[in-house]
PDB file of C-alpha atoms in Angstrom:
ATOM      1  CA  UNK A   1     -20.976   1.552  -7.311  1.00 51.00           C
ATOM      2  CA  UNK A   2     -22.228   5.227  -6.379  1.00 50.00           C
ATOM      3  CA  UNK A   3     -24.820   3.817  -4.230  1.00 55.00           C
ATOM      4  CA  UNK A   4     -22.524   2.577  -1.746  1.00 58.00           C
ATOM      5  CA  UNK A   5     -19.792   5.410  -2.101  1.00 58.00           C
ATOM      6  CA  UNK A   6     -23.156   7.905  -1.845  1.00 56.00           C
ATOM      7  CA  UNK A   7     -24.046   6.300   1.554  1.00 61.00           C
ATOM      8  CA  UNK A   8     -20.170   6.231   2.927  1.00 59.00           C
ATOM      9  CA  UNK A   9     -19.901   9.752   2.081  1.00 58.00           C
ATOM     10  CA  UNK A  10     -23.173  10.763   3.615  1.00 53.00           C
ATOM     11  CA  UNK A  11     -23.886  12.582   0.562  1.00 43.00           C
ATOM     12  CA  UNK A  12     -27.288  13.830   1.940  1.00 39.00           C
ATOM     13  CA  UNK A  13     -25.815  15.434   4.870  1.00 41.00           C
ATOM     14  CA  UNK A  14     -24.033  18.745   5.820  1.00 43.00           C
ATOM     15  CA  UNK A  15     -20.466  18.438   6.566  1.00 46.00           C
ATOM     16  CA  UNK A  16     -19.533  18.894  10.370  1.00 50.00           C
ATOM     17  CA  UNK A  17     -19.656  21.964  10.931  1.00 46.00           C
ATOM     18  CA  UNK A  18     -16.038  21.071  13.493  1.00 52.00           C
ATOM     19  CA  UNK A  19     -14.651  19.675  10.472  1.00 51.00           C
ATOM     20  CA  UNK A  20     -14.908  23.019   8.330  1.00 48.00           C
ATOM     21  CA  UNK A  21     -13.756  24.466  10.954  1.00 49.00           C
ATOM     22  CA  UNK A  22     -10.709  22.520  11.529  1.00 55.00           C
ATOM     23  CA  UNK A  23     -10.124  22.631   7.823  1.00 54.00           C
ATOM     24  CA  UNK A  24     -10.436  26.224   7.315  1.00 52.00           C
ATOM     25  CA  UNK A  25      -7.633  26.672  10.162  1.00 52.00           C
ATOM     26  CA  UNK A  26      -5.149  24.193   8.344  1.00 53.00           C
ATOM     27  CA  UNK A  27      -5.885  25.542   4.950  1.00 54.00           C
ATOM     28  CA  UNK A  28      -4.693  29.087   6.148  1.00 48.00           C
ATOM     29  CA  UNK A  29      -1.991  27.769   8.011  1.00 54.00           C
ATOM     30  CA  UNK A  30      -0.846  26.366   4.366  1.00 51.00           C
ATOM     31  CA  UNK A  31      -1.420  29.232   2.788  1.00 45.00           C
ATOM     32  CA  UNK A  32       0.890  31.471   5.045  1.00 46.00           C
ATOM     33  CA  UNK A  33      -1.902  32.821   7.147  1.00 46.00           C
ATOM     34  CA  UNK A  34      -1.893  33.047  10.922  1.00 44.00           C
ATOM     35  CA  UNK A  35      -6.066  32.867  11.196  1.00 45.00           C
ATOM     36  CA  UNK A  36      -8.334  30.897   9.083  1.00 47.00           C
ATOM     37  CA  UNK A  37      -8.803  30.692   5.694  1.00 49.00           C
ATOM     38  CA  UNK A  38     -11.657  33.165   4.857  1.00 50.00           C
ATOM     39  CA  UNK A  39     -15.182  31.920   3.706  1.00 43.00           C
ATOM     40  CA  UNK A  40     -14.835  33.404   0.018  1.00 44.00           C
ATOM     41  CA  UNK A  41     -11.063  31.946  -0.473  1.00 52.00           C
ATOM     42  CA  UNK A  42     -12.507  28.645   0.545  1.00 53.00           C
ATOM     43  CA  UNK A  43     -15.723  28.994  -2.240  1.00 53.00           C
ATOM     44  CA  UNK A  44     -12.948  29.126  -4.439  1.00 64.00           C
ATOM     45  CA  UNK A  45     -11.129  26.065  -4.283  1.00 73.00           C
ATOM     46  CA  UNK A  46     -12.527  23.705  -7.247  1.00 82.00           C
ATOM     47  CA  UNK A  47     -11.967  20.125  -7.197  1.00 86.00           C
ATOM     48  CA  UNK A  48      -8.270  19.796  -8.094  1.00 86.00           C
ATOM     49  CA  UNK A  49      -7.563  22.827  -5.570  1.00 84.00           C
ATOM     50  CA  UNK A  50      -9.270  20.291  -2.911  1.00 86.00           C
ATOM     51  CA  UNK A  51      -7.693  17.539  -3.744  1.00 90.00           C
ATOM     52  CA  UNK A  52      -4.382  18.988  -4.085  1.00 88.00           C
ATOM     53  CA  UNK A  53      -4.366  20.195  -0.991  1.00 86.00           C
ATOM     54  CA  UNK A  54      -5.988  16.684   0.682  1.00 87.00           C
ATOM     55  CA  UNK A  55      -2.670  14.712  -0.666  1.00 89.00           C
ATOM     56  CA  UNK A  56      -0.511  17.406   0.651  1.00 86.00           C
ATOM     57  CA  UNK A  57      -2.292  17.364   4.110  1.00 83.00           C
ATOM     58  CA  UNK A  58      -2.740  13.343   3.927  1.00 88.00           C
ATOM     59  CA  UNK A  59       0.559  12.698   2.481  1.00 84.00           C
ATOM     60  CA  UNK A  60       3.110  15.275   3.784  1.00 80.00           C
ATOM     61  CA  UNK A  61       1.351  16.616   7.371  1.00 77.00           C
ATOM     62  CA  UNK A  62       0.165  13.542   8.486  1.00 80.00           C
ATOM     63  CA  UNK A  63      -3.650  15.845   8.734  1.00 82.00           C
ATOM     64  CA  UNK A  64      -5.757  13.044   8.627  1.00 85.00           C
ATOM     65  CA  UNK A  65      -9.103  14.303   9.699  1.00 84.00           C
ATOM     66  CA  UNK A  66      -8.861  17.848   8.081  1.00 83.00           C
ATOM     67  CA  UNK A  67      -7.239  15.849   4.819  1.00 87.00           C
ATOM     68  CA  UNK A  68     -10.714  13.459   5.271  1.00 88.00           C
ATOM     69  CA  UNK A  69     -13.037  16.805   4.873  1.00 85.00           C
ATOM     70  CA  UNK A  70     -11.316  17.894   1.869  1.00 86.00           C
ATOM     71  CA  UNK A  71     -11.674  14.258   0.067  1.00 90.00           C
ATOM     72  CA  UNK A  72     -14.998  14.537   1.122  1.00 88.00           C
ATOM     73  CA  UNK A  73     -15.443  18.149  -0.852  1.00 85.00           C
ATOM     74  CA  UNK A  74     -13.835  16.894  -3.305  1.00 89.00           C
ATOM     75  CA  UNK A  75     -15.866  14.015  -4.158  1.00 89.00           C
ATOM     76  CA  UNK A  76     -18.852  15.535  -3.520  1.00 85.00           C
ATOM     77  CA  UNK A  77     -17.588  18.018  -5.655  1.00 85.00           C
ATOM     78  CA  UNK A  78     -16.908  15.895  -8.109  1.00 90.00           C
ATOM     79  CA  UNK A  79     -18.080  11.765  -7.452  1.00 89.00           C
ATOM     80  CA  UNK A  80     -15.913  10.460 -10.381  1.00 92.00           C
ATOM     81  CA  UNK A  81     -12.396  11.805  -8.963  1.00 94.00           C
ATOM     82  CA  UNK A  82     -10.687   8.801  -9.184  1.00 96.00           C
ATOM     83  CA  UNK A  83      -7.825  10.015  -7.314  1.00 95.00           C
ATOM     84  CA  UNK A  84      -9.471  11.376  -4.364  1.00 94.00           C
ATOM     85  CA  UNK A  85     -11.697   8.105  -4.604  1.00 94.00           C
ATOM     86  CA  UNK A  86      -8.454   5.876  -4.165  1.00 95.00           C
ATOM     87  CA  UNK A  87      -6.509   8.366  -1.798  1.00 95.00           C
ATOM     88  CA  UNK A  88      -9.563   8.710   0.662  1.00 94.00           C
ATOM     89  CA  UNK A  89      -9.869   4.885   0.494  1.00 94.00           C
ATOM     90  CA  UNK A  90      -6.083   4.916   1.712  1.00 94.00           C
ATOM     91  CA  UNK A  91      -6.896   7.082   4.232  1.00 94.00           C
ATOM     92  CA  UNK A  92      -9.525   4.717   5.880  1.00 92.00           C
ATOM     93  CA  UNK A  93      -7.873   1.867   5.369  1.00 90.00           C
ATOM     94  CA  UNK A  94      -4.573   3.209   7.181  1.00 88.00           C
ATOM     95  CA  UNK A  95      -5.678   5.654   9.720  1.00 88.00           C
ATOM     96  CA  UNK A  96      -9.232   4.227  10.543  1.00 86.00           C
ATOM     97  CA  UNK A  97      -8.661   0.303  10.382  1.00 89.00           C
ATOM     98  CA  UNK A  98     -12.072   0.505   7.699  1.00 89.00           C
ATOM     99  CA  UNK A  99     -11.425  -1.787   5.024  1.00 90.00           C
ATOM    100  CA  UNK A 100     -14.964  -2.204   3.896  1.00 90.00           C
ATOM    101  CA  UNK A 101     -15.462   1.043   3.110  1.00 90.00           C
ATOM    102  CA  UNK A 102     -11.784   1.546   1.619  1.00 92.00           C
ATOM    103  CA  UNK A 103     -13.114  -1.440  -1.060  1.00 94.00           C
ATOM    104  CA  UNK A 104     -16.505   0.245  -1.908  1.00 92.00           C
ATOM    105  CA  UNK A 105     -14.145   3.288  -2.982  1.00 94.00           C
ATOM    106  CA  UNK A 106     -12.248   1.315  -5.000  1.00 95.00           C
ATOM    107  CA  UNK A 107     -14.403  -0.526  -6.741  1.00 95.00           C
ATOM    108  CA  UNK A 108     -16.439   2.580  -7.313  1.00 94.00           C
ATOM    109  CA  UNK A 109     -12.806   3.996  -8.850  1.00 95.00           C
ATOM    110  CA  UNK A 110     -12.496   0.555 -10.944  1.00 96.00           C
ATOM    111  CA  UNK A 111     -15.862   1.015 -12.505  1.00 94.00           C
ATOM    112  CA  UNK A 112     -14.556   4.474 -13.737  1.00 95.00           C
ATOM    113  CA  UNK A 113     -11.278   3.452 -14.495  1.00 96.00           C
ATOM    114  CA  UNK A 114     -11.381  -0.042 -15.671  1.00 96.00           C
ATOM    115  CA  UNK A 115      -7.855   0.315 -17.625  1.00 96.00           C
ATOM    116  CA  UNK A 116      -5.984   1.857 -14.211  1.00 97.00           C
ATOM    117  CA  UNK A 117      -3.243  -0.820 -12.706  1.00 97.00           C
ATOM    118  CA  UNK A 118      -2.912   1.399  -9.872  1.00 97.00           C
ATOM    119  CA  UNK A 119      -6.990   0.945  -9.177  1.00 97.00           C
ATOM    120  CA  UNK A 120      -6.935  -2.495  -9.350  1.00 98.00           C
ATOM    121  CA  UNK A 121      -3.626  -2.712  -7.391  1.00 97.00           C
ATOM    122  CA  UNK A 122      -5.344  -0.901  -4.452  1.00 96.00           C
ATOM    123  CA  UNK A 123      -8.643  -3.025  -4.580  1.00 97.00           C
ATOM    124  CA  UNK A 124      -6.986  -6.015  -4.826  1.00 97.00           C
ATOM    125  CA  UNK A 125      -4.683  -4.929  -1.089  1.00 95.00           C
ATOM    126  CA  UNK A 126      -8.274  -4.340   0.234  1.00 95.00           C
ATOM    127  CA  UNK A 127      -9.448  -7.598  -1.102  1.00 96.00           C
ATOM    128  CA  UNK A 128      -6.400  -9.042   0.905  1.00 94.00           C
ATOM    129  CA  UNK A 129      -6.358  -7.421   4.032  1.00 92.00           C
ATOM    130  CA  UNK A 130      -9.712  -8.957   4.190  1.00 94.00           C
ATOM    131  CA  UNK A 131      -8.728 -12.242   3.532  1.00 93.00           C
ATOM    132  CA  UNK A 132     -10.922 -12.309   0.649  1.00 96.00           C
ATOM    133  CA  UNK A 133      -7.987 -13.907  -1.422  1.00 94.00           C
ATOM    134  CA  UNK A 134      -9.244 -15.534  -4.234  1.00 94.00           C
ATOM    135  CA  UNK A 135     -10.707 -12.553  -5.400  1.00 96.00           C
ATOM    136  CA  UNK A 136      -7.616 -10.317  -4.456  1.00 96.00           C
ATOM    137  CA  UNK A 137      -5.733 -12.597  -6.842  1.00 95.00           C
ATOM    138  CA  UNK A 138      -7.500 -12.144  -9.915  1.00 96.00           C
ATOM    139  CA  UNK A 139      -7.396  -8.070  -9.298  1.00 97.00           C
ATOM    140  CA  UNK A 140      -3.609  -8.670  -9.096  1.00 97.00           C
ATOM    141  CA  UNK A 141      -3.734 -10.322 -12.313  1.00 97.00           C
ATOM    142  CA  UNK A 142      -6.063  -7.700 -13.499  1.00 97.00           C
ATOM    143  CA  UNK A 143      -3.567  -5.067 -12.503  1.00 98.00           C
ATOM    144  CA  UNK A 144      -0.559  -6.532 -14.411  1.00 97.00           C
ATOM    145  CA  UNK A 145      -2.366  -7.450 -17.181  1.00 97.00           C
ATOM    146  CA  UNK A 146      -3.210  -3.563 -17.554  1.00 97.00           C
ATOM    147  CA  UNK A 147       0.289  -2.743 -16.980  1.00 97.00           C
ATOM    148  CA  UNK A 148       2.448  -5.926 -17.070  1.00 95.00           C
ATOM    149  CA  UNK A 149       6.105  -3.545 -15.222  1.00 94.00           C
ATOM    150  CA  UNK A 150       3.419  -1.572 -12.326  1.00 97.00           C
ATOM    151  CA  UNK A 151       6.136  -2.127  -9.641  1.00 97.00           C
ATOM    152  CA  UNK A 152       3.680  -2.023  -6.658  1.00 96.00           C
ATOM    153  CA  UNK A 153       1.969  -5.249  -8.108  1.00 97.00           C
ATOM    154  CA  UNK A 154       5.264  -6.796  -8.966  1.00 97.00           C
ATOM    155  CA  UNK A 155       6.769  -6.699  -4.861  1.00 96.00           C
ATOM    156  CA  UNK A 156       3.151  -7.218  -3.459  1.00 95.00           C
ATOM    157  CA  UNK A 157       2.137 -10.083  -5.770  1.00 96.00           C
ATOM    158  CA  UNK A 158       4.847 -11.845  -5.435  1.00 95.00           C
ATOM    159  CA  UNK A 159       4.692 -11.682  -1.959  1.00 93.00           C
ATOM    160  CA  UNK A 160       1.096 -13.071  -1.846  1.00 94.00           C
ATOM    161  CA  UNK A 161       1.732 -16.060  -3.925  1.00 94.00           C
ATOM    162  CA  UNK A 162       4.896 -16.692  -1.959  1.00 93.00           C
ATOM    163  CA  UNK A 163       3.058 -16.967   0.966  1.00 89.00           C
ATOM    164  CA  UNK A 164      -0.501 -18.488  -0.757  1.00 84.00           C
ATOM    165  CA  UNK A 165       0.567 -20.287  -3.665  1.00 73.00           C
ATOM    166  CA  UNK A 166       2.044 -23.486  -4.598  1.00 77.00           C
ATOM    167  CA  UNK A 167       3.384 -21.903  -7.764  1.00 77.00           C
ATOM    168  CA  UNK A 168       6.458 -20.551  -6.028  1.00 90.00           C
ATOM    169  CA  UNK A 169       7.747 -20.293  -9.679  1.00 92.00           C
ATOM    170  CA  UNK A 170       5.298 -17.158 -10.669  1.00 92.00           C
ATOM    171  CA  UNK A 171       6.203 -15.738  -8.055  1.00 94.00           C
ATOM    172  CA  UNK A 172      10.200 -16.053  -8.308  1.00 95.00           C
ATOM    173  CA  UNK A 173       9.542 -14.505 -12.023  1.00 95.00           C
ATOM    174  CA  UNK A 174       7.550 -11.255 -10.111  1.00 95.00           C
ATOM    175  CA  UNK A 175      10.517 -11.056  -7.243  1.00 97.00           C
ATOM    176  CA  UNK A 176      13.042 -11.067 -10.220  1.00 97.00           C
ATOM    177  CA  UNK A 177      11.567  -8.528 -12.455  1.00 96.00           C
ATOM    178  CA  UNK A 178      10.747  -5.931  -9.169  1.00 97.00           C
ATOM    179  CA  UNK A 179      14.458  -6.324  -8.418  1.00 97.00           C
ATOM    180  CA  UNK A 180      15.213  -5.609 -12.017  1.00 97.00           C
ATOM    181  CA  UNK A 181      12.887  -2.670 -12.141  1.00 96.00           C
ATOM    182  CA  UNK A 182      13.989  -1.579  -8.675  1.00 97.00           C
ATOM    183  CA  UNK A 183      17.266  -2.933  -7.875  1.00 96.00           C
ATOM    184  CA  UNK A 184      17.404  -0.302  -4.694  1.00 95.00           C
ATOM    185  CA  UNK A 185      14.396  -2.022  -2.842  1.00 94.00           C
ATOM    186  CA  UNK A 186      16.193  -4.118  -0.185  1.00 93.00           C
ATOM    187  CA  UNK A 187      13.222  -5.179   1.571  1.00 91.00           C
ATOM    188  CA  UNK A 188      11.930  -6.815  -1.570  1.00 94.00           C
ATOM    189  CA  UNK A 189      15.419  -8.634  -1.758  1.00 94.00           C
ATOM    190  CA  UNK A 190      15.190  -9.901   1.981  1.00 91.00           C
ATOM    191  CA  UNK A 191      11.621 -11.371   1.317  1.00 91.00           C
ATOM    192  CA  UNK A 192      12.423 -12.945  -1.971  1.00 94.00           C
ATOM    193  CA  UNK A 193      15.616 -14.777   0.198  1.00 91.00           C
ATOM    194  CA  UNK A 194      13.825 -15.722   2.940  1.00 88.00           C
ATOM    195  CA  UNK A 195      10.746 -16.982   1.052  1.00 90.00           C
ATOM    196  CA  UNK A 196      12.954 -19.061  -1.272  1.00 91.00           C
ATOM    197  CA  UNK A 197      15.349 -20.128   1.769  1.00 86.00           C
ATOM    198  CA  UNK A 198      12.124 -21.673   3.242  1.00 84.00           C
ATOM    199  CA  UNK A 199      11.502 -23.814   0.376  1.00 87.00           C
ATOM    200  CA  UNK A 200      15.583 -25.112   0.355  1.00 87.00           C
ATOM    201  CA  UNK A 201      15.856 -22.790  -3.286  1.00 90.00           C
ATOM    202  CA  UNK A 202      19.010 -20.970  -3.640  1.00 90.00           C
ATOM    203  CA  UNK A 203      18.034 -17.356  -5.670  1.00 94.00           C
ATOM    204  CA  UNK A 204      21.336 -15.536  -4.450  1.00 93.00           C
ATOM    205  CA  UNK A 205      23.103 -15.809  -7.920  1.00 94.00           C
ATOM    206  CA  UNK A 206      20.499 -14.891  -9.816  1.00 95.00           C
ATOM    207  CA  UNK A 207      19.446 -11.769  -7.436  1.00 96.00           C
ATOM    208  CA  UNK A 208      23.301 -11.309  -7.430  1.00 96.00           C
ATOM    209  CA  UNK A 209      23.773 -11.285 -11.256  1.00 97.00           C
ATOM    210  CA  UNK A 210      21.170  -8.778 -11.831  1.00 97.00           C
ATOM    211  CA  UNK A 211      22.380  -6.283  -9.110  1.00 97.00           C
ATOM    212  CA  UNK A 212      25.764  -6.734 -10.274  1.00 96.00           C
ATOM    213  CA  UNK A 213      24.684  -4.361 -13.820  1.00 96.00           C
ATOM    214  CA  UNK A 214      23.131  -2.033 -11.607  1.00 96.00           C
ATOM    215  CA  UNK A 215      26.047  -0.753 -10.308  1.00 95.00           C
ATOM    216  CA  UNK A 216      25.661   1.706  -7.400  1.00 96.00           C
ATOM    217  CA  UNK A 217      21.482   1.184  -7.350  1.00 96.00           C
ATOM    218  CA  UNK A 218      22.106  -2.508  -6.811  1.00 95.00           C
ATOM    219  CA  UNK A 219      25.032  -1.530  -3.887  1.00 95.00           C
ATOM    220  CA  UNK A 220      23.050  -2.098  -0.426  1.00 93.00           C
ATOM    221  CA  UNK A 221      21.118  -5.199  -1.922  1.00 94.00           C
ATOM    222  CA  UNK A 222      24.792  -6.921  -2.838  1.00 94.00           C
ATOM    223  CA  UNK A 223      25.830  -5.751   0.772  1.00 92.00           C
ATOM    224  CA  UNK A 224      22.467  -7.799   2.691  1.00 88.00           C
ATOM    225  CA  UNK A 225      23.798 -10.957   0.143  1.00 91.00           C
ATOM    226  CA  UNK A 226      26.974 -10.789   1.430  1.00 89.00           C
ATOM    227  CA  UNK A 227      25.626 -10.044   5.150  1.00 86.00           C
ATOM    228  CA  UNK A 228      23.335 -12.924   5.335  1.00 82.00           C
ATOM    229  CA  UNK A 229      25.882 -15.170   3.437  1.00 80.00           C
ATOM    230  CA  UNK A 230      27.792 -15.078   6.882  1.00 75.00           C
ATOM    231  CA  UNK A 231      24.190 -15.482   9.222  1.00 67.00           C
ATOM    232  CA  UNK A 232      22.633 -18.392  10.227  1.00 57.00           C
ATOM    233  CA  UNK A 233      18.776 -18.541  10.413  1.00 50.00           C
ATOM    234  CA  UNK A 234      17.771 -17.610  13.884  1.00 44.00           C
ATOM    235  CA  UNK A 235      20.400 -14.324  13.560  1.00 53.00           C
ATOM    236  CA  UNK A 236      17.682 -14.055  10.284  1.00 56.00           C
ATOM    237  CA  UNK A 237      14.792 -14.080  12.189  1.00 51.00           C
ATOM    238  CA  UNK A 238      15.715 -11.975  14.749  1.00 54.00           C
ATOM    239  CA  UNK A 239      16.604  -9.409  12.029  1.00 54.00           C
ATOM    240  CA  UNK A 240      12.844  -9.945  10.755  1.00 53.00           C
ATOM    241  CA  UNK A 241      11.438  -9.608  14.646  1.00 51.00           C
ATOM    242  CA  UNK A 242      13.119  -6.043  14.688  1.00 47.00           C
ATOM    243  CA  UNK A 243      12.195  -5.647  10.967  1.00 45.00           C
ATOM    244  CA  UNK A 244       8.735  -5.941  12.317  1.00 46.00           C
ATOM    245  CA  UNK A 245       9.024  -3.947  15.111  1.00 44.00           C
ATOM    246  CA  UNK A 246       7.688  -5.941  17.767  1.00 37.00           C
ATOM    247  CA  UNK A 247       8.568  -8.199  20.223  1.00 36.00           C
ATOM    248  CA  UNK A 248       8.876 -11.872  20.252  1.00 37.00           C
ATOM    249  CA  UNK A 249       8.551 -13.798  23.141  1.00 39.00           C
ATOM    250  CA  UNK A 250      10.590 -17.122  22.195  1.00 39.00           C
ATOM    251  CA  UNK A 251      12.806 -15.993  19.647  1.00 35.00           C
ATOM    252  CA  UNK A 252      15.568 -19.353  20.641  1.00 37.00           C
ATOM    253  CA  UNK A 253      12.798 -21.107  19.495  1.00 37.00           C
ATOM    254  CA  UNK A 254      12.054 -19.311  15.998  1.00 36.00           C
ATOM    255  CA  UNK A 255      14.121 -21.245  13.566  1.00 36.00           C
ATOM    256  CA  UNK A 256      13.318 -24.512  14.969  1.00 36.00           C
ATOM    257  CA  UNK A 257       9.587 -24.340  15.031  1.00 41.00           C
ATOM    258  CA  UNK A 258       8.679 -25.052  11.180  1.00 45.00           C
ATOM    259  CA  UNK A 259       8.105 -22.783   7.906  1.00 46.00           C
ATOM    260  CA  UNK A 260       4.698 -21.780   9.103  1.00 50.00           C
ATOM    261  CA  UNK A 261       4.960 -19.877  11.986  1.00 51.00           C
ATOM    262  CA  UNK A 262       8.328 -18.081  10.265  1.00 48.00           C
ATOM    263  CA  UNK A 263       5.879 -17.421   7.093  1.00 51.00           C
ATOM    264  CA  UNK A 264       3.140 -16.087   9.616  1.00 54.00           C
ATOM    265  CA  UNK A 265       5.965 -13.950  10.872  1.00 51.00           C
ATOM    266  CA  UNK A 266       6.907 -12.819   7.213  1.00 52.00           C
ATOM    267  CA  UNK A 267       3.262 -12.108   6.395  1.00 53.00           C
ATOM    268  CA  UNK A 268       3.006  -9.550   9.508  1.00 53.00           C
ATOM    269  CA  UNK A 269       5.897  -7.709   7.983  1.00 48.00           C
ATOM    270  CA  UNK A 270       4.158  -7.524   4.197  1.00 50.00           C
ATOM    271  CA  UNK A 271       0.785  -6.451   4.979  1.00 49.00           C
ATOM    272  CA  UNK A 272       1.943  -4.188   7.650  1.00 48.00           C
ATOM    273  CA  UNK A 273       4.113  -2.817   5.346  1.00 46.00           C
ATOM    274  CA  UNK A 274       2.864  -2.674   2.037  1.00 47.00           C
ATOM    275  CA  UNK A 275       3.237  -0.398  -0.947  1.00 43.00           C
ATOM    276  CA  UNK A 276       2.738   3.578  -0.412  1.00 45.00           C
ATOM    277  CA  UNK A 277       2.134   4.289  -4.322  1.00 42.00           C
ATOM    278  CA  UNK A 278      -0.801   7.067  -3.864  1.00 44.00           C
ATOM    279  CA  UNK A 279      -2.654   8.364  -6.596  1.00 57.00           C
TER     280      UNK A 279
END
């Protein structure tokens, strides 16, 4: 609740004064200016002002600590901003490896928005990067069952009960609709294949049939059918190795040494990966 968000946010204590300072100097560089921006034009800013210009300093400049200082502002500012509540929480997650407080955030956000998908999407990745997955589950199912097409929970569900259920069926039905709903996603079509190829199911006709009335949006999804028709499963895995951008040290040995390890590989991929759906 507030509590905890109160005590991450250090709501008793003065910002940094480096950090205003910092801030100020990007702010006026956004604005045009060549100096800072001045004392009174920052006064100004109210919350959606700050957080407009957080996501645009988080999101498109890659600004992380001056973007942190204006989340900050804004929450302070305002402590029920939802979106700066979730978009700060991606921020820590991401940039400073700090899961624990990214899930205080969230559930903080949940408790104000108890009908968001997109809240309960981002608590349940925190649940899961945690390894706290029995509870990341039901916030998946809470997400879908507060909006039942939310494509984020679609791909990353799917993927999690791929890799931690039994009920491989469920999740075939979540791979299927995200490729419906987003036939352009390839990398959702390359884990759905290799999941199912792991568990001797063939899903290529049925991926195939519904990228076929797609037309063009379906086009580079047929084309990694028809290139992995003609590969066999260590070419695969070495495709997933450079997929996941890293190195592996006995690749000859990859298709030979059992699902788990090759699942272990696929997991890297998903949670390194994930969704980028900001609020």
């Amino acid at each position: 609740g507030w509590n905890q968000t109160a005590e991450l946010l250090g709501y008793n204590r003065a910002l940094d004064d480096s950090s205003v300072q910092e801030l100020a100097i990007k702010l006026g560089q956004l604005a045009g200016n060549n100096s800072e921006l001045s004392l009174k034009e920052r006064s100004q800013l109210d919350q959606d002002d700050l957080f407009r210009l957080a996501k645009n300093l988080h999101i498109n400049k890659d600004e992380h600590r001056a973007a942190e200082t204006l989340y900050r502002m804004c929450i302070r500012e305002n402590p029920r901003h939802v979106g700066a509540l979730c978009n700060y929480g991606v921020l820590l997650e991401k940039f400073k490896r700090d899961a624990t407080s990214s899930e205080s955030l969230y559930r903080f956000a949940r408790e104000i928005d108890p009908s968001s998908a997109a809240v309960k999407h981002r608590l349940a990745q925190s649940l899961h990067v945690q390894d706290k997955n029995e509870e990341a589950e039901r916030m998946f199912e809470e997400a879908l069952a507060a909006d039942e097409n939310f494509l984020p929970t679609l791909k990353q569900y799917a993927s999690f009960l791929a890799l931690r259920s039994s009920n491989f069926s469920r999740a075939e039905k979540m791979f299927l609709r995200a490729i419906e709903k987003d036939p352009r996603d390839v990398k959702v079509v390359f884990q759905f294949l290799m999941f199912a190829s792991m568990r001797g199911i063939s899903v290529v006709d049925r991926i195939r049939s519904i990228l076929v009335k797609k037309g063009d949006e379906g086009s580079a999804a047929i084309e990694l059918l028809d290139t992995l028709a003609s590969t066999n499963s260590l070419q695969i895995f070495d495709m997933l190795d450079l997929v996941q951008n890293s190195t592996t040290d006995d690749k000859a040995g990859m298709a030979v040494q059992g699902p788990d390890r090759q699942l272990r590989m696929l997991e890297r991929v998903i949670m390194k990966e994930g969704e980028d759906g900001r609020g």
